[in-house]
PDB file of C-alpha atoms in Angstrom:
ATOM      1  CA  THR A   3      49.419 121.506  57.661  1.00 32.00           C
ATOM      2  CA  MET A   4      47.671 120.516  60.970  1.00 35.00           C
ATOM      3  CA  GLN A   5      45.014 122.386  62.886  1.00 37.00           C
ATOM      4  CA  SER A   6      45.896 123.630  66.595  1.00 38.00           C
ATOM      5  CA  SER A   7      43.524 125.996  68.564  1.00 38.00           C
ATOM      6  CA  GLY A   8      41.947 127.161  65.375  1.00 38.00           C
ATOM      7  CA  HIS A   9      45.217 128.192  63.864  1.00 41.00           C
ATOM      8  CA  ARG A  10      47.047 126.752  60.744  1.00 41.00           C
ATOM      9  CA  PHE A  11      50.498 125.559  61.556  1.00 45.00           C
ATOM     10  CA  ARG A  12      52.899 124.809  58.570  1.00 47.00           C
ATOM     11  CA  ASP A  13      56.124 123.046  58.574  1.00 44.00           C
ATOM     12  CA  VAL A  14      58.016 125.141  56.111  1.00 42.00           C
ATOM     13  CA  GLU A  15      61.318 127.075  56.381  1.00 37.00           C
ATOM     14  CA  HIS A  16      60.789 130.182  54.496  1.00 38.00           C
ATOM     15  CA  HIS A  17      58.450 133.206  54.200  1.00 37.00           C
ATOM     16  CA  PRO A  18      57.656 133.523  57.952  1.00 40.00           C
ATOM     17  CA  LEU A  19      54.796 135.763  58.820  1.00 42.00           C
ATOM     18  CA  LEU A  20      55.589 136.475  62.659  1.00 43.00           C
ATOM     19  CA  ALA A  21      56.760 139.962  63.574  1.00 43.00           C
ATOM     20  CA  GLU A  22      60.508 140.233  64.579  1.00 42.00           C
ATOM     21  CA  ASN A  23      59.643 141.232  68.263  1.00 43.00           C
ATOM     22  CA  ASP A  24      57.737 138.068  68.922  1.00 42.00           C
ATOM     23  CA  THR A  25      59.557 136.196  71.597  1.00 41.00           C
ATOM     24  CA  TYR A  26      59.053 132.926  73.500  1.00 40.00           C
ATOM     25  CA  ASP A  27      57.765 133.382  76.953  1.00 42.00           C
ATOM     26  CA  SER A  28      57.154 129.849  78.321  1.00 39.00           C
ATOM     27  CA  SER A  29      59.068 128.182  81.225  1.00 40.00           C
ATOM     28  CA  SER A  30      62.072 127.007  78.792  1.00 41.00           C
ATOM     29  CA  SER A  31      62.411 130.808  77.794  1.00 45.00           C
ATOM     30  CA  GLU A  32      64.951 132.878  76.320  1.00 45.00           C
ATOM     31  CA  ALA A  33      65.543 134.317  79.758  1.00 45.00           C
ATOM     32  CA  ASP A  34      67.092 131.068  80.710  1.00 46.00           C
ATOM     33  CA  MET A  35      69.001 130.862  77.418  1.00 46.00           C
ATOM     34  CA  ALA A  36      70.265 134.371  78.110  1.00 46.00           C
ATOM     35  CA  GLU A  37      72.088 133.009  81.260  1.00 48.00           C
ATOM     36  CA  ARG A  38      74.373 130.941  79.144  1.00 63.00           C
ATOM     37  CA  VAL A  39      77.450 131.782  77.390  1.00 77.00           C
ATOM     38  CA  TRP A  40      76.972 131.303  73.660  1.00 90.00           C
ATOM     39  CA  PHE A  41      79.632 129.201  71.930  1.00 92.00           C
ATOM     40  CA  ILE A  42      79.451 127.036  68.761  1.00 93.00           C
ATOM     41  CA  ARG A  43      81.393 123.669  68.807  1.00 92.00           C
ATOM     42  CA  ASP A  44      82.206 123.742  65.239  1.00 93.00           C
ATOM     43  CA  GLY A  45      85.696 122.249  64.287  1.00 93.00           C
ATOM     44  CA  CYS A  46      86.315 124.296  61.347  1.00 95.00           C
ATOM     45  CA  GLY A  47      84.973 127.475  63.050  1.00 94.00           C
ATOM     46  CA  MET A  48      87.247 126.944  66.097  1.00 96.00           C
ATOM     47  CA  VAL A  49      90.288 126.289  63.855  1.00 97.00           C
ATOM     48  CA  CYS A  50      89.549 129.561  61.832  1.00 96.00           C
ATOM     49  CA  ALA A  51      89.052 131.504  65.173  1.00 96.00           C
ATOM     50  CA  ILE A  52      92.501 130.366  66.529  1.00 97.00           C
ATOM     51  CA  MET A  53      94.116 131.044  63.170  1.00 97.00           C
ATOM     52  CA  THR A  54      92.772 134.734  63.131  1.00 96.00           C
ATOM     53  CA  TRP A  55      94.289 135.217  66.664  1.00 97.00           C
ATOM     54  CA  LEU A  56      97.610 133.569  65.735  1.00 97.00           C
ATOM     55  CA  LEU A  57      97.943 135.769  62.476  1.00 97.00           C
ATOM     56  CA  VAL A  58      97.193 138.899  64.634  1.00 97.00           C
ATOM     57  CA  VAL A  59      99.918 137.775  67.204  1.00 97.00           C
ATOM     58  CA  TYR A  60     102.302 137.191  64.505  1.00 97.00           C
ATOM     59  CA  ALA A  61     101.785 140.636  62.966  1.00 97.00           C
ATOM     60  CA  ASP A  62     102.191 142.333  66.442  1.00 96.00           C
ATOM     61  CA  PHE A  63     105.411 140.507  67.005  1.00 96.00           C
ATOM     62  CA  VAL A  64     107.036 141.472  63.555  1.00 95.00           C
ATOM     63  CA  VAL A  65     105.897 145.075  64.035  1.00 95.00           C
ATOM     64  CA  THR A  66     107.115 145.320  67.641  1.00 94.00           C
ATOM     65  CA  PHE A  67     110.347 143.204  67.640  1.00 93.00           C
ATOM     66  CA  VAL A  68     111.484 143.380  63.954  1.00 91.00           C
ATOM     67  CA  MET A  69     110.658 147.088  63.022  1.00 91.00           C
ATOM     68  CA  LEU A  70     109.877 149.376  66.021  1.00 91.00           C
ATOM     69  CA  LEU A  71     112.193 148.367  68.799  1.00 90.00           C
ATOM     70  CA  PRO A  72     115.298 148.316  66.820  1.00 87.00           C
ATOM     71  CA  SER A  73     114.311 151.818  65.484  1.00 85.00           C
ATOM     72  CA  LYS A  74     116.470 154.806  66.550  1.00 84.00           C
ATOM     73  CA  ASP A  75     113.724 157.195  66.311  1.00 87.00           C
ATOM     74  CA  PHE A  76     112.169 156.849  69.837  1.00 91.00           C
ATOM     75  CA  TRP A  77     108.874 158.660  69.229  1.00 93.00           C
ATOM     76  CA  TYR A  78     108.468 156.919  65.971  1.00 93.00           C
ATOM     77  CA  SER A  79     108.532 153.504  67.751  1.00 93.00           C
ATOM     78  CA  VAL A  80     106.392 154.703  70.668  1.00 95.00           C
ATOM     79  CA  ILE A  81     103.507 156.347  68.776  1.00 96.00           C
ATOM     80  CA  ASN A  82     103.285 153.510  66.170  1.00 96.00           C
ATOM     81  CA  GLY A  83     103.834 150.790  68.747  1.00 96.00           C
ATOM     82  CA  VAL A  84     100.913 152.279  70.915  1.00 97.00           C
ATOM     83  CA  LEU A  85      98.579 152.669  67.809  1.00 97.00           C
ATOM     84  CA  PHE A  86      99.049 149.309  66.334  1.00 97.00           C
ATOM     85  CA  ASN A  87      98.670 147.496  69.583  1.00 97.00           C
ATOM     86  CA  CYS A  88      95.515 149.584  70.550  1.00 97.00           C
ATOM     87  CA  LEU A  89      94.035 148.673  67.229  1.00 97.00           C
ATOM     88  CA  ALA A  90      95.067 145.001  67.597  1.00 97.00           C
ATOM     89  CA  VAL A  91      93.411 144.828  71.017  1.00 97.00           C
ATOM     90  CA  LEU A  92      90.168 146.484  69.693  1.00 97.00           C
ATOM     91  CA  ALA A  93      90.259 144.066  66.659  1.00 97.00           C
ATOM     92  CA  LEU A  94      90.590 140.930  69.085  1.00 97.00           C
ATOM     93  CA  SER A  95      88.083 142.144  71.351  1.00 96.00           C
ATOM     94  CA  SER A  96      85.496 142.467  68.666  1.00 97.00           C
ATOM     95  CA  HIS A  97      86.372 139.288  67.583  1.00 97.00           C
ATOM     96  CA  LEU A  98      85.528 137.729  70.863  1.00 96.00           C
ATOM     97  CA  ARG A  99      82.368 139.773  71.299  1.00 95.00           C
ATOM     98  CA  THR A 100      81.301 138.575  67.799  1.00 95.00           C
ATOM     99  CA  MET A 101      82.019 134.868  68.609  1.00 96.00           C
ATOM    100  CA  LEU A 102      80.636 134.727  72.178  1.00 94.00           C
ATOM    101  CA  THR A 103      77.343 136.858  71.556  1.00 93.00           C
ATOM    102  CA  ASP A 104      74.149 135.146  70.761  1.00 94.00           C
ATOM    103  CA  PRO A 105      73.397 136.406  67.277  1.00 94.00           C
ATOM    104  CA  GLY A 106      69.706 136.348  67.767  1.00 92.00           C
ATOM    105  CA  ALA A 107      68.727 132.637  68.000  1.00 91.00           C
ATOM    106  CA  VAL A 108      65.224 131.583  68.142  1.00 88.00           C
ATOM    107  CA  PRO A 109      64.712 128.888  71.027  1.00 85.00           C
ATOM    108  CA  LYS A 110      64.556 125.385  70.121  1.00 81.00           C
ATOM    109  CA  GLY A 111      61.064 123.646  70.183  1.00 73.00           C
ATOM    110  CA  ASN A 112      58.970 126.615  70.868  1.00 73.00           C
ATOM    111  CA  ALA A 113      56.496 125.352  68.442  1.00 68.00           C
ATOM    112  CA  THR A 114      54.172 124.228  71.317  1.00 71.00           C
ATOM    113  CA  LYS A 115      50.368 124.509  71.776  1.00 71.00           C
ATOM    114  CA  GLU A 116      51.017 126.756  75.047  1.00 74.00           C
ATOM    115  CA  TYR A 117      53.125 129.113  72.972  1.00 73.00           C
ATOM    116  CA  MET A 118      50.523 129.203  70.140  1.00 70.00           C
ATOM    117  CA  ASP A 119      47.914 130.062  72.787  1.00 69.00           C
ATOM    118  CA  ASN A 120      50.039 132.899  74.219  1.00 73.00           C
ATOM    119  CA  LEU A 121      50.353 134.309  70.557  1.00 69.00           C
ATOM    120  CA  GLN A 122      46.766 135.202  70.459  1.00 68.00           C
ATOM    121  CA  LEU A 123      46.584 134.775  66.816  1.00 69.00           C
ATOM    122  CA  LYS A 124      43.179 135.182  64.865  1.00 69.00           C
ATOM    123  CA  PRO A 125      41.345 132.008  63.728  1.00 69.00           C
ATOM    124  CA  GLY A 126      42.834 130.710  60.650  1.00 66.00           C
ATOM    125  CA  GLU A 127      46.017 132.745  60.566  1.00 66.00           C
ATOM    126  CA  VAL A 128      49.053 130.928  59.313  1.00 70.00           C
ATOM    127  CA  ILE A 129      52.367 130.731  61.210  1.00 76.00           C
ATOM    128  CA  TYR A 130      55.453 128.889  60.114  1.00 77.00           C
ATOM    129  CA  LYS A 131      57.569 126.331  62.022  1.00 80.00           C
ATOM    130  CA  CYS A 132      61.128 125.361  61.029  1.00 83.00           C
ATOM    131  CA  PRO A 133      61.257 121.576  60.691  1.00 83.00           C
ATOM    132  CA  LYS A 134      64.881 121.336  61.542  1.00 84.00           C
ATOM    133  CA  CYS A 135      64.900 122.997  64.928  1.00 82.00           C
ATOM    134  CA  CYS A 136      61.174 122.788  65.757  1.00 81.00           C
ATOM    135  CA  SER A 137      60.866 126.647  66.223  1.00 82.00           C
ATOM    136  CA  ILE A 138      58.283 129.139  65.131  1.00 82.00           C
ATOM    137  CA  LYS A 139      60.141 131.322  62.850  1.00 81.00           C
ATOM    138  CA  PRO A 140      59.949 135.117  63.084  1.00 81.00           C
ATOM    139  CA  GLU A 141      59.924 137.331  60.234  1.00 81.00           C
ATOM    140  CA  ARG A 142      63.314 137.499  58.548  1.00 84.00           C
ATOM    141  CA  ALA A 143      64.776 134.644  60.355  1.00 88.00           C
ATOM    142  CA  HIS A 144      66.736 131.901  58.565  1.00 89.00           C
ATOM    143  CA  HIS A 145      68.138 128.540  59.634  1.00 91.00           C
ATOM    144  CA  CYS A 146      71.865 127.927  60.077  1.00 92.00           C
ATOM    145  CA  SER A 147      72.851 124.457  59.550  1.00 90.00           C
ATOM    146  CA  ILE A 148      76.174 124.978  61.524  1.00 93.00           C
ATOM    147  CA  CYS A 149      74.531 126.611  64.596  1.00 91.00           C
ATOM    148  CA  LYS A 150      71.515 124.270  64.303  1.00 90.00           C
ATOM    149  CA  ARG A 151      69.271 127.209  65.031  1.00 89.00           C
ATOM    150  CA  CYS A 152      67.034 129.756  63.403  1.00 91.00           C
ATOM    151  CA  ILE A 153      68.737 133.152  63.652  1.00 93.00           C
ATOM    152  CA  ARG A 154      66.956 136.535  63.605  1.00 92.00           C
ATOM    153  CA  LYS A 155      68.276 138.857  60.640  1.00 91.00           C
ATOM    154  CA  MET A 156      70.928 136.198  59.827  1.00 92.00           C
ATOM    155  CA  ASP A 157      73.423 137.819  57.442  1.00 92.00           C
ATOM    156  CA  HIS A 158      75.793 134.898  56.988  1.00 93.00           C
ATOM    157  CA  HIS A 159      77.743 132.168  59.014  1.00 95.00           C
ATOM    158  CA  CYS A 160      81.465 133.379  59.442  1.00 95.00           C
ATOM    159  CA  PRO A 161      83.842 130.400  60.110  1.00 95.00           C
ATOM    160  CA  TRP A 162      86.590 133.188  60.979  1.00 95.00           C
ATOM    161  CA  VAL A 163      84.459 134.238  64.025  1.00 96.00           C
ATOM    162  CA  ASN A 164      82.813 130.799  64.553  1.00 96.00           C
ATOM    163  CA  ASN A 165      79.357 132.207  64.585  1.00 96.00           C
ATOM    164  CA  CYS A 166      76.544 133.512  62.572  1.00 95.00           C
ATOM    165  CA  VAL A 167      76.317 137.188  62.064  1.00 95.00           C
ATOM    166  CA  GLY A 168      72.792 138.179  62.917  1.00 93.00           C
ATOM    167  CA  GLU A 169      70.537 140.690  64.703  1.00 91.00           C
ATOM    168  CA  LYS A 170      72.556 140.960  68.098  1.00 93.00           C
ATOM    169  CA  ASN A 171      76.136 140.793  67.119  1.00 94.00           C
ATOM    170  CA  GLN A 172      76.338 142.418  63.644  1.00 94.00           C
ATOM    171  CA  ARG A 173      77.901 145.489  65.047  1.00 95.00           C
ATOM    172  CA  PHE A 174      80.632 143.569  66.741  1.00 96.00           C
ATOM    173  CA  PHE A 175      81.416 141.911  63.360  1.00 97.00           C
ATOM    174  CA  VAL A 176      81.385 145.310  61.544  1.00 97.00           C
ATOM    175  CA  LEU A 177      83.844 146.532  64.139  1.00 97.00           C
ATOM    176  CA  PHE A 178      86.115 143.402  63.758  1.00 97.00           C
ATOM    177  CA  THR A 179      86.409 143.894  59.871  1.00 97.00           C
ATOM    178  CA  MET A 180      87.122 147.580  60.424  1.00 97.00           C
ATOM    179  CA  TYR A 181      89.951 147.100  62.972  1.00 98.00           C
ATOM    180  CA  ILE A 182      91.456 144.391  61.068  1.00 97.00           C
ATOM    181  CA  ALA A 183      91.470 146.396  57.907  1.00 97.00           C
ATOM    182  CA  LEU A 184      93.215 149.261  59.831  1.00 97.00           C
ATOM    183  CA  ILE A 185      95.859 147.177  61.411  1.00 97.00           C
ATOM    184  CA  SER A 186      96.707 145.439  58.027  1.00 97.00           C
ATOM    185  CA  ALA A 187      97.083 149.065  56.362  1.00 97.00           C
ATOM    186  CA  HIS A 188      98.979 150.035  59.329  1.00 97.00           C
ATOM    187  CA  ALA A 189     101.449 147.185  59.023  1.00 97.00           C
ATOM    188  CA  LEU A 190     101.827 147.700  55.263  1.00 97.00           C
ATOM    189  CA  ILE A 191     102.752 151.154  55.775  1.00 96.00           C
ATOM    190  CA  LEU A 192     105.244 150.160  58.462  1.00 95.00           C
ATOM    191  CA  CYS A 193     106.703 147.503  56.264  1.00 93.00           C
ATOM    192  CA  GLY A 194     107.127 150.027  53.343  1.00 93.00           C
ATOM    193  CA  PHE A 195     109.143 152.401  55.618  1.00 91.00           C
ATOM    194  CA  GLN A 196     111.190 149.493  57.227  1.00 89.00           C
ATOM    195  CA  PHE A 197     112.111 148.172  53.587  1.00 89.00           C
ATOM    196  CA  PHE A 198     113.286 151.647  52.641  1.00 87.00           C
ATOM    197  CA  SER A 199     115.173 152.228  55.892  1.00 85.00           C
ATOM    198  CA  CYS A 200     117.004 148.842  55.593  1.00 83.00           C
ATOM    199  CA  VAL A 201     118.015 149.287  51.754  1.00 83.00           C
ATOM    200  CA  ARG A 202     119.288 152.782  52.803  1.00 82.00           C
ATOM    201  CA  GLY A 203     121.196 151.445  55.756  1.00 75.00           C
ATOM    202  CA  GLN A 204     122.420 148.385  53.584  1.00 73.00           C
ATOM    203  CA  TRP A 205     120.658 146.048  56.218  1.00 74.00           C
ATOM    204  CA  THR A 206     123.271 146.526  58.827  1.00 71.00           C
ATOM    205  CA  GLU A 207     121.423 148.140  61.628  1.00 74.00           C
ATOM    206  CA  CYS A 208     117.634 148.159  60.682  1.00 78.00           C
ATOM    207  CA  SER A 209     116.870 145.102  62.606  1.00 79.00           C
ATOM    208  CA  ASP A 210     118.024 142.846  65.409  1.00 80.00           C
ATOM    209  CA  PHE A 211     117.633 139.936  63.314  1.00 83.00           C
ATOM    210  CA  SER A 212     119.758 138.642  60.455  1.00 84.00           C
ATOM    211  CA  PRO A 213     118.720 140.397  56.861  1.00 84.00           C
ATOM    212  CA  PRO A 214     117.477 136.903  55.651  1.00 86.00           C
ATOM    213  CA  VAL A 215     115.360 136.286  58.701  1.00 88.00           C
ATOM    214  CA  THR A 216     114.123 140.072  58.539  1.00 88.00           C
ATOM    215  CA  VAL A 217     113.257 139.798  54.848  1.00 89.00           C
ATOM    216  CA  ILE A 218     111.388 136.554  55.348  1.00 93.00           C
ATOM    217  CA  LEU A 219     109.380 137.756  58.364  1.00 93.00           C
ATOM    218  CA  MET A 220     108.378 141.051  56.631  1.00 92.00           C
ATOM    219  CA  ILE A 221     107.564 139.296  53.152  1.00 94.00           C
ATOM    220  CA  PHE A 222     105.071 137.216  55.147  1.00 96.00           C
ATOM    221  CA  LEU A 223     103.575 140.055  56.913  1.00 96.00           C
ATOM    222  CA  CYS A 224     103.184 141.953  53.769  1.00 96.00           C
ATOM    223  CA  LEU A 225     101.309 139.069  52.237  1.00 97.00           C
ATOM    224  CA  GLU A 226      99.164 138.736  55.348  1.00 96.00           C
ATOM    225  CA  GLY A 227      98.488 142.360  55.578  1.00 96.00           C
ATOM    226  CA  PHE A 228      97.338 142.605  51.850  1.00 97.00           C
ATOM    227  CA  LEU A 229      95.105 139.694  51.913  1.00 96.00           C
ATOM    228  CA  PHE A 230      93.383 140.583  55.193  1.00 96.00           C
ATOM    229  CA  LEU A 231      93.137 144.401  54.147  1.00 97.00           C
ATOM    230  CA  THR A 232      91.521 143.268  50.775  1.00 97.00           C
ATOM    231  CA  PHE A 233      89.094 140.582  52.504  1.00 96.00           C
ATOM    232  CA  THR A 234      88.018 142.742  55.442  1.00 96.00           C
ATOM    233  CA  ALA A 235      87.734 146.200  53.614  1.00 97.00           C
ATOM    234  CA  VAL A 236      85.493 144.455  51.127  1.00 96.00           C
ATOM    235  CA  MET A 237      83.395 142.727  53.829  1.00 96.00           C
ATOM    236  CA  PHE A 238      83.256 145.935  55.812  1.00 96.00           C
ATOM    237  CA  GLY A 239      81.936 147.794  52.859  1.00 95.00           C
ATOM    238  CA  THR A 240      79.324 145.086  52.243  1.00 94.00           C
ATOM    239  CA  GLN A 241      78.246 145.113  55.768  1.00 95.00           C
ATOM    240  CA  ILE A 242      77.603 148.958  55.737  1.00 93.00           C
ATOM    241  CA  HIS A 243      75.830 148.828  52.479  1.00 90.00           C
ATOM    242  CA  SER A 244      73.469 146.082  53.877  1.00 89.00           C
ATOM    243  CA  ILE A 245      72.892 148.025  57.017  1.00 90.00           C
ATOM    244  CA  CYS A 246      72.165 151.308  55.191  1.00 88.00           C
ATOM    245  CA  ASN A 247      69.610 149.486  53.071  1.00 85.00           C
ATOM    246  CA  ASP A 248      68.182 147.215  55.861  1.00 83.00           C
ATOM    247  CA  GLU A 249      68.866 143.901  53.811  1.00 85.00           C
ATOM    248  CA  THR A 250      70.936 140.994  54.935  1.00 86.00           C
ATOM    249  CA  GLU A 251      73.283 139.181  52.603  1.00 86.00           C
ATOM    250  CA  ILE A 252      70.873 136.206  52.517  1.00 86.00           C
ATOM    251  CA  GLU A 253      67.943 138.364  51.523  1.00 81.00           C
ATOM    252  CA  ARG A 254      70.008 140.022  48.705  1.00 82.00           C
ATOM    253  CA  LEU A 255      71.221 136.632  47.258  1.00 83.00           C
ATOM    254  CA  LYS A 256      67.692 135.270  47.394  1.00 78.00           C
ATOM    255  CA  SER A 257      66.156 138.522  45.930  1.00 74.00           C
ATOM    256  CA  GLU A 258      63.568 138.420  48.670  1.00 69.00           C
ATOM    257  CA  LYS A 259      61.012 141.217  48.416  1.00 71.00           C
ATOM    258  CA  PRO A 260      60.648 142.951  51.574  1.00 67.00           C
ATOM    259  CA  THR A 261      57.615 142.290  53.721  1.00 65.00           C
ATOM    260  CA  TRP A 262      58.857 144.832  56.391  1.00 65.00           C
ATOM    261  CA  GLU A 263      59.230 148.658  56.451  1.00 69.00           C
ATOM    262  CA  ARG A 264      62.937 149.277  55.675  1.00 70.00           C
ATOM    263  CA  ARG A 265      65.107 151.454  57.788  1.00 69.00           C
ATOM    264  CA  LEU A 266      67.193 153.365  55.342  1.00 72.00           C
ATOM    265  CA  ARG A 267      70.696 154.904  55.829  1.00 73.00           C
ATOM    266  CA  TRP A 268      71.172 156.476  59.224  1.00 81.00           C
ATOM    267  CA  GLU A 269      68.070 154.709  60.569  1.00 85.00           C
ATOM    268  CA  GLY A 270      69.448 151.408  59.749  1.00 82.00           C
ATOM    269  CA  MET A 271      72.839 152.237  61.263  1.00 87.00           C
ATOM    270  CA  LYS A 272      71.265 153.415  64.511  1.00 86.00           C
ATOM    271  CA  SER A 273      69.250 150.365  64.779  1.00 86.00           C
ATOM    272  CA  VAL A 274      72.517 148.301  64.522  1.00 88.00           C
ATOM    273  CA  PHE A 275      74.879 150.439  66.578  1.00 89.00           C
ATOM    274  CA  GLY A 276      72.354 151.992  68.988  1.00 83.00           C
ATOM    275  CA  GLY A 277      71.536 155.542  69.393  1.00 79.00           C
ATOM    276  CA  GLN A 278      72.989 158.558  68.002  1.00 83.00           C
ATOM    277  CA  PRO A 279      76.380 158.567  66.314  1.00 83.00           C
ATOM    278  CA  SER A 280      78.928 158.667  69.115  1.00 85.00           C
ATOM    279  CA  LEU A 281      82.394 156.994  70.108  1.00 88.00           C
ATOM    280  CA  LEU A 282      80.374 154.207  71.581  1.00 88.00           C
ATOM    281  CA  TRP A 283      79.716 153.211  68.065  1.00 90.00           C
ATOM    282  CA  ILE A 284      83.329 152.102  67.569  1.00 91.00           C
ATOM    283  CA  ASN A 285      83.828 150.676  71.109  1.00 91.00           C
ATOM    284  CA  PRO A 286      83.644 146.843  71.363  1.00 93.00           C
ATOM    285  CA  PHE A 287      83.589 146.974  74.984  1.00 90.00           C
ATOM    286  CA  ALA A 288      80.395 149.098  75.292  1.00 83.00           C
ATOM    287  CA  GLY A 289      77.696 147.279  77.226  1.00 76.00           C
ATOM    288  CA  PHE A 290      80.125 144.554  78.444  1.00 74.00           C
ATOM    289  CA  ARG A 291      79.855 143.406  82.058  1.00 69.00           C
ATOM    290  CA  ILE A 292      82.505 140.795  83.240  1.00 63.00           C
ATOM    291  CA  ARG A 293      80.392 140.032  86.302  1.00 55.00           C
ATOM    292  CA  ARG A 294      77.388 139.026  84.257  1.00 57.00           C
ATOM    293  CA  LEU A 295      79.687 137.007  81.891  1.00 55.00           C
ATOM    294  CA  LEU A 296      81.102 135.086  84.938  1.00 57.00           C
ATOM    295  CA  LEU A 297      77.700 134.360  86.209  1.00 56.00           C
ATOM    296  CA  ARG A 298      76.552 133.010  82.740  1.00 54.00           C
ATOM    297  CA  ALA A 299      79.613 130.769  82.424  1.00 53.00           C
ATOM    298  CA  LYS A 300      78.958 129.556  86.069  1.00 55.00           C
ATOM    299  CA  LYS A 301      75.240 128.882  85.498  1.00 52.00           C
ATOM    300  CA  GLY A 302      75.710 127.508  81.902  1.00 46.00           C
ATOM    301  CA  GLY A 303      77.534 124.326  82.872  1.00 41.00           C
ATOM    302  CA  PRO A 304      76.920 121.749  80.090  1.00 36.00           C
ATOM    303  CA  GLU A 305      74.877 124.283  78.202  1.00 37.00           C
ATOM    304  CA  PHE A 306      77.835 126.356  77.540  1.00 42.00           C
ATOM    305  CA  SER A 307      77.889 125.355  73.851  1.00 42.00           C
ATOM    306  CA  VAL A 308      74.848 125.366  71.498  1.00 46.00           C
TER     307      VAL A 308
END
């Protein structure tokens, strides 16, 4: 513990006392950080993110070229093709926004005398600093060893999106899990119809590929669909439960007693998804500005990665 401007300043990692809305306002501010594109240079995370995209592309290939295009039912192919590809685009867009959105990182090194003075704390009031990233920890913030930052309302670090799930990108992560679960279920249903059609037609005209290749491709798709459906459906349910109870996964696992006023059920949903229930809740493109993204990438330079 050391004294600074009459305040007690502790190098501890847990039980922060700062309010969530307190931000860093000095010259190296969050405003400058907001002009940079957020991306984590983590080898495992980047490999997992690429694998996610490749698996979705594989599923789209099998559904389109093995099952739908050879079908003699024109409207069956068109309706299912449009539906599956739209869900795939929404899933990958949600993935990108989760990966490239700042999850709510606290600025590094904001534990300065200048910032302490700006907080206008009462004499003797205790605030807490993270010794790992030298930042003052807001309430409900936790340090991520992979992102090397304290993240506001950090739920967990997900390698599949190569990012933390936190205050600012949880909505996109929920949409990602929902859309992946939907396209997995859709692919499994289409596989069921295709197997039935191929068996009834004795594997002669059900696909443009040979029967052995068709079987192998569809078996792999079924395995992928089942695993992804199970994982993302459970994760989606867990996320919705956490949002409705205003409790992150870290807080639940650590059994932390809430020092904040909980938003329950719809209030929690509205705080994450924004505003009253509408179609914007399930739109991963809501609030996206291409021009702003290009400007951030241009200004970011070497600060592109965190």
